[in-house]
Coordinates of N, CA and C in Angstrom, one line a residue:
M746 N 0.8 -1.2 0.0 CA 0.0 0.0 0.0 C 0.9 1.2 0.0
K747 N 0.7 2.1 -1.0 CA 1.4 3.3 -1.1 C 0.9 4.4 -0.1
R748 N 1.8 5.0 0.6 CA 1.4 6.0 1.6 C 1.5 7.4 0.9
S749 N 0.6 8.2 1.2 CA 0.7 9.6 0.7 C 0.8 10.5 1.9
A750 N 1.4 11.6 1.7 CA 1.6 12.6 2.7 C 0.3 13.3 3.1
T751 N 0.2 13.6 4.4 CA -0.9 14.4 4.9 C -0.4 15.6 5.6
W752 N -1.0 16.7 5.3 CA -0.6 18.0 5.9 C -1.8 18.6 6.7
I753 N -1.5 19.1 7.9 CA -2.5 19.8 8.6 C -2.2 21.3 8.3
T754 N -3.2 21.9 7.6 CA -3.0 23.2 7.1 C -3.7 24.3 8.0
G755 N -4.7 23.8 8.7 CA -5.4 24.8 9.6 C -6.0 24.1 10.7
V756 N -6.3 24.9 11.8 CA -6.8 24.3 13.0 C -8.0 25.2 13.5
G757 N -9.1 24.6 13.9 CA -10.2 25.3 14.5 C -10.5 24.7 15.8
I758 N -10.7 25.5 16.8 CA -10.8 24.9 18.2 C -11.8 25.7 19.0
C759 N -12.6 25.0 19.8 CA -13.5 25.6 20.7 C -13.6 24.7 21.9
T760 N -13.0 25.1 23.0 CA -12.9 24.2 24.1 C -13.3 25.0 25.4
P761 N -13.4 24.3 26.5 CA -13.7 24.9 27.8 C -12.5 25.9 28.2
C762 N -11.3 25.6 27.6 CA -10.1 26.4 28.0 C -10.0 27.6 27.0
G763 N -10.8 27.7 26.0 CA -10.7 28.8 25.0 C -11.0 28.4 23.6
N764 N -11.1 29.5 22.8 CA -11.6 29.3 21.4 C -10.5 29.5 20.4
S765 N -9.3 29.4 20.8 CA -8.2 29.6 19.8 C -7.0 28.7 20.3
V766 N -6.2 28.3 19.4 CA -5.0 27.5 19.8 C -4.2 28.3 20.8
D767 N -4.0 29.6 20.7 CA -3.2 30.3 21.6 C -3.8 30.3 23.0
A768 N -5.2 30.5 23.1 CA -5.8 30.5 24.4 C -5.7 29.2 25.1
V769 N -5.9 28.1 24.3 CA -5.8 26.7 24.9 C -4.4 26.5 25.4
A770 N -3.4 26.8 24.5 CA -2.0 26.6 24.9 C -1.7 27.4 26.1
D771 N -2.1 28.6 26.2 CA -1.8 29.4 27.4 C -2.4 28.8 28.7
A772 N -3.7 28.3 28.6 CA -4.3 27.7 29.7 C -3.6 26.4 30.1
L773 N -3.2 25.6 29.2 CA -2.5 24.3 29.5 C -1.1 24.6 30.1
L774 N -0.4 25.5 29.4 CA 1.0 25.8 29.9 C 1.0 26.5 31.2
N775 N -0.1 27.1 31.6 CA -0.1 27.8 32.9 C -0.9 27.1 33.9
G776 N -1.3 25.8 33.6 CA -2.0 25.0 34.6 C -3.4 25.4 34.9
R777 N -4.1 26.1 34.1 CA -5.5 26.5 34.3 C -6.4 25.5 33.9
S778 N -7.2 25.0 34.8 CA -8.2 24.0 34.4 C -9.6 24.6 34.1
A779 N -10.3 24.0 33.3 CA -11.7 24.5 32.9 C -12.7 23.7 33.7
I780 N -12.3 22.8 34.5 CA -13.3 22.0 35.3 C -13.9 22.8 36.4
R781 N -15.2 22.7 36.5 CA -16.0 23.5 37.5 C -17.3 22.8 37.8
Q782 N -18.0 23.4 38.7 CA -19.4 22.9 39.0 C -20.3 23.0 37.8
V783 N -21.1 21.9 37.6 CA -22.0 21.9 36.5 C -23.2 22.8 36.9
A784 N -23.5 23.8 36.0 CA -24.6 24.7 36.3 C -25.8 24.5 35.3
R785 N -25.6 23.8 34.2 CA -26.7 23.7 33.2 C -27.9 22.9 33.6
F786 N -27.6 21.9 34.5 CA -28.7 21.0 34.9 C -28.4 20.5 36.3
D787 N -29.4 20.0 36.9 CA -29.3 19.5 38.3 C -28.5 18.2 38.3
T788 N -27.4 18.3 39.1 CA -26.5 17.1 39.2 C -26.6 16.4 40.5
T789 N -27.5 16.7 41.4 CA -27.6 16.1 42.7 C -27.7 14.6 42.7
Q790 N -28.3 14.1 41.6 CA -28.4 12.6 41.5 C -27.3 11.9 40.8
H791 N -26.3 12.7 40.4 CA -25.1 12.2 39.6 C -23.9 12.0 40.6
A792 N -23.1 11.0 40.2 CA -21.9 10.7 41.0 C -20.9 11.9 41.0
S793 N -20.9 12.6 39.9 CA -20.0 13.7 39.7 C -20.8 15.0 39.4
Q794 N -20.4 16.1 40.0 CA -21.1 17.4 39.8 C -20.2 18.4 39.1
I795 N -19.1 17.9 38.6 CA -18.1 18.8 37.9 C -17.9 18.3 36.5
A796 N -17.5 19.3 35.7 CA -17.3 19.0 34.3 C -16.5 20.2 33.7
A797 N -16.0 20.0 32.5 CA -15.4 21.0 31.7 C -16.3 21.1 30.5
S798 N -17.1 22.2 30.4 CA -18.0 22.4 29.3 C -17.8 23.7 28.5
V799 N -18.2 23.7 27.3 CA -18.1 24.9 26.5 C -19.4 25.7 26.8
D800 N -19.3 26.8 27.4 CA -20.5 27.6 27.7 C -21.1 28.3 26.5
T801 N -20.3 28.9 25.7 CA -20.7 29.7 24.6 C -20.0 29.3 23.3
I802 N -20.8 29.0 22.3 CA -20.2 28.7 21.0 C -20.2 29.9 20.2
P803 N -19.0 30.5 19.8 CA -19.0 31.7 19.0 C -19.5 31.4 17.6
H804 N -19.8 32.4 16.9 CA -20.2 32.3 15.5 C -19.2 33.0 14.6
L805 N -19.1 32.6 13.4 CA -18.2 33.2 12.4 C -18.9 34.5 12.0
D806 N -18.1 35.5 11.8 CA -18.6 36.8 11.3 C -19.3 36.7 10.0
D807 N -18.9 35.8 9.1 CA -19.5 35.7 7.8 C -20.7 34.8 7.8
C808 N -21.1 34.2 8.9 CA -22.3 33.3 8.9 C -23.5 34.0 9.6
D809 N -24.6 33.6 9.3 CA -25.9 34.2 9.8 C -26.0 33.7 11.3
A810 N -25.9 34.6 12.3 CA -25.9 34.2 13.7 C -27.3 33.6 14.0
T811 N -28.4 34.2 13.4 CA -29.7 33.8 13.7 C -29.9 32.3 13.3
E812 N -29.5 32.0 12.1 CA -29.6 30.7 11.5 C -28.8 29.7 12.4
L813 N -27.6 30.0 12.8 CA -26.8 29.1 13.6 C -27.4 28.9 15.0
A814 N -28.0 29.9 15.5 CA -28.6 29.8 16.8 C -29.7 28.7 16.9
N815 N -30.3 28.4 15.8 CA -31.3 27.4 15.8 C -30.8 26.0 15.6
G816 N -29.5 25.9 15.4 CA -28.9 24.6 15.2 C -28.6 23.8 16.5
V817 N -28.4 22.5 16.4 CA -27.9 21.7 17.5 C -26.5 22.2 17.9
P818 N -26.3 22.3 19.2 CA -25.0 22.9 19.7 C -23.8 22.1 19.0
A819 N -23.8 20.8 18.9 CA -22.7 20.1 18.3 C -22.5 20.5 16.8
E820 N -23.6 20.8 16.1 CA -23.5 21.3 14.7 C -22.9 22.7 14.6
R821 N -23.3 23.5 15.5 CA -22.8 24.9 15.6 C -21.3 24.9 15.9
L822 N -20.9 24.0 16.8 CA -19.5 23.8 17.2 C -18.7 23.4 16.0
T823 N -19.2 22.4 15.2 CA -18.5 21.9 14.0 C -18.4 23.0 13.0
I824 N -19.4 23.8 12.8 CA -19.3 24.8 11.8 C -18.3 25.9 12.2
Y825 N -18.3 26.3 13.5 CA -17.4 27.2 13.9 C -15.9 26.7 13.8
C826 N -15.7 25.5 14.2 CA -14.3 25.0 14.2 C -13.8 24.8 12.7
A827 N -14.7 24.3 11.9 CA -14.4 24.1 10.5 C -14.0 25.5 9.8
G828 N -14.8 26.5 10.1 CA -14.6 27.8 9.6 C -13.2 28.4 10.1
Q829 N -13.0 28.2 11.4 CA -11.7 28.6 12.0 C -10.5 27.9 11.3
A830 N -10.7 26.6 11.0 CA -9.6 25.8 10.4 C -9.3 26.3 9.0
L831 N -10.4 26.6 8.2 CA -10.2 27.2 6.9 C -9.5 28.5 6.9
R832 N -9.9 29.4 7.9 CA -9.3 30.7 8.0 C -7.8 30.5 8.4
S833 N -7.5 29.6 9.4 CA -6.2 29.4 9.8 C -5.3 28.9 8.7
A834 N -5.9 28.1 7.8 CA -5.1 27.6 6.6 C -5.0 28.6 5.5
G835 N -5.7 29.8 5.6 CA -5.7 30.8 4.6 C -6.6 30.4 3.4
L836 N -7.6 29.5 3.6 CA -8.4 29.0 2.6 C -9.9 29.4 2.6
W837 N -10.2 30.3 3.5 CA -11.6 30.7 3.7 C -12.2 31.3 2.4
D838 N -11.5 32.1 1.7 CA -12.1 32.8 0.5 C -12.2 31.8 -0.6
Q839 N -11.5 30.7 -0.6 CA -11.6 29.7 -1.6 C -12.5 28.5 -1.2
R840 N -13.2 28.5 -0.1 CA -13.9 27.4 0.5 C -14.9 26.8 -0.4
R841 N -15.5 27.5 -1.3 CA -16.5 27.0 -2.2 C -15.9 26.2 -3.4
E842 N -14.6 26.4 -3.7 CA -14.0 25.7 -4.8 C -13.2 24.5 -4.4
L843 N -12.9 24.4 -3.1 CA -12.0 23.3 -2.6 C -12.7 22.1 -2.2
R844 N -12.0 21.0 -2.3 CA -12.4 19.7 -1.8 C -11.4 19.5 -0.6
V845 N -12.0 19.5 0.6 CA -11.1 19.4 1.8 C -11.6 18.2 2.6
G846 N -10.7 17.8 3.5 CA -11.0 16.7 4.5 C -10.9 17.3 5.8
L847 N -11.8 16.9 6.7 CA -11.8 17.4 8.1 C -11.6 16.2 9.0
A848 N -10.8 16.4 10.1 CA -10.7 15.5 11.2 C -11.4 16.2 12.4
I849 N -12.5 15.6 12.9 CA -13.3 16.2 13.9 C -13.2 15.4 15.2
G850 N -12.9 16.0 16.3 CA -12.9 15.3 17.6 C -13.9 16.1 18.4
V851 N -14.9 15.3 19.0 CA -15.9 16.0 19.8 C -16.1 15.2 21.1
G852 N -16.7 15.8 22.0 CA -17.0 15.1 23.3 C -18.3 14.4 23.3
S853 N -18.8 14.1 24.4 CA -20.0 13.3 24.6 C -21.3 13.9 24.1
E854 N -21.3 15.2 23.7 CA -22.5 15.9 23.3 C -23.1 15.2 22.0
W855 N -22.2 14.6 21.2 CA -22.7 13.9 20.0 C -23.5 12.6 20.4
L856 N -23.3 12.1 21.5 CA -24.0 10.8 21.9 C -25.5 11.0 21.8
L857 N -26.0 12.1 22.3 CA -27.5 12.3 22.2 C -28.0 12.3 20.8
N858 N -27.2 12.9 19.8 CA -27.6 12.9 18.4 C -27.5 11.5 17.9
W859 N -26.5 10.7 18.2 CA -26.3 9.4 17.7 C -27.4 8.5 18.2
E860 N -27.8 8.6 19.5 CA -28.8 7.8 20.0 C -30.2 8.1 19.4
G861 N -30.4 9.4 19.1 CA -31.6 9.8 18.4 C -31.8 9.3 17.0
D862 N -30.6 9.2 16.3 CA -30.6 8.7 15.0 C -30.6 7.2 14.9
G863 N -30.5 6.5 16.0 CA -30.5 5.1 16.1 C -29.2 4.4 15.6
L864 N -28.1 5.2 15.6 CA -26.8 4.7 15.2 C -26.2 3.8 16.3

């Protein structure tokens, strides 16, 4: 099997530690944790009441914020990160002409969608 080279040309990130590579690197290098008490729902019946969660998903300036606000949070997160990766790679203006591949890593928020789809 012939191997071909792969290049990472852009990165998009939205995490509890920040929404840019620089912000996340700064938090990690300075030992700042994003773990805190869960406030979104009642955790009294759960074994753990702490988590690291993304509180606000930013929107891209070029995208319709109203349209994105109606989407599932995991979809909005994917759109934001993909847009940031294209910008980081200098490919945002050519995004409609390119064929690109994405590597997406997400947390457990996708599990609800997968369960709902019967996957």
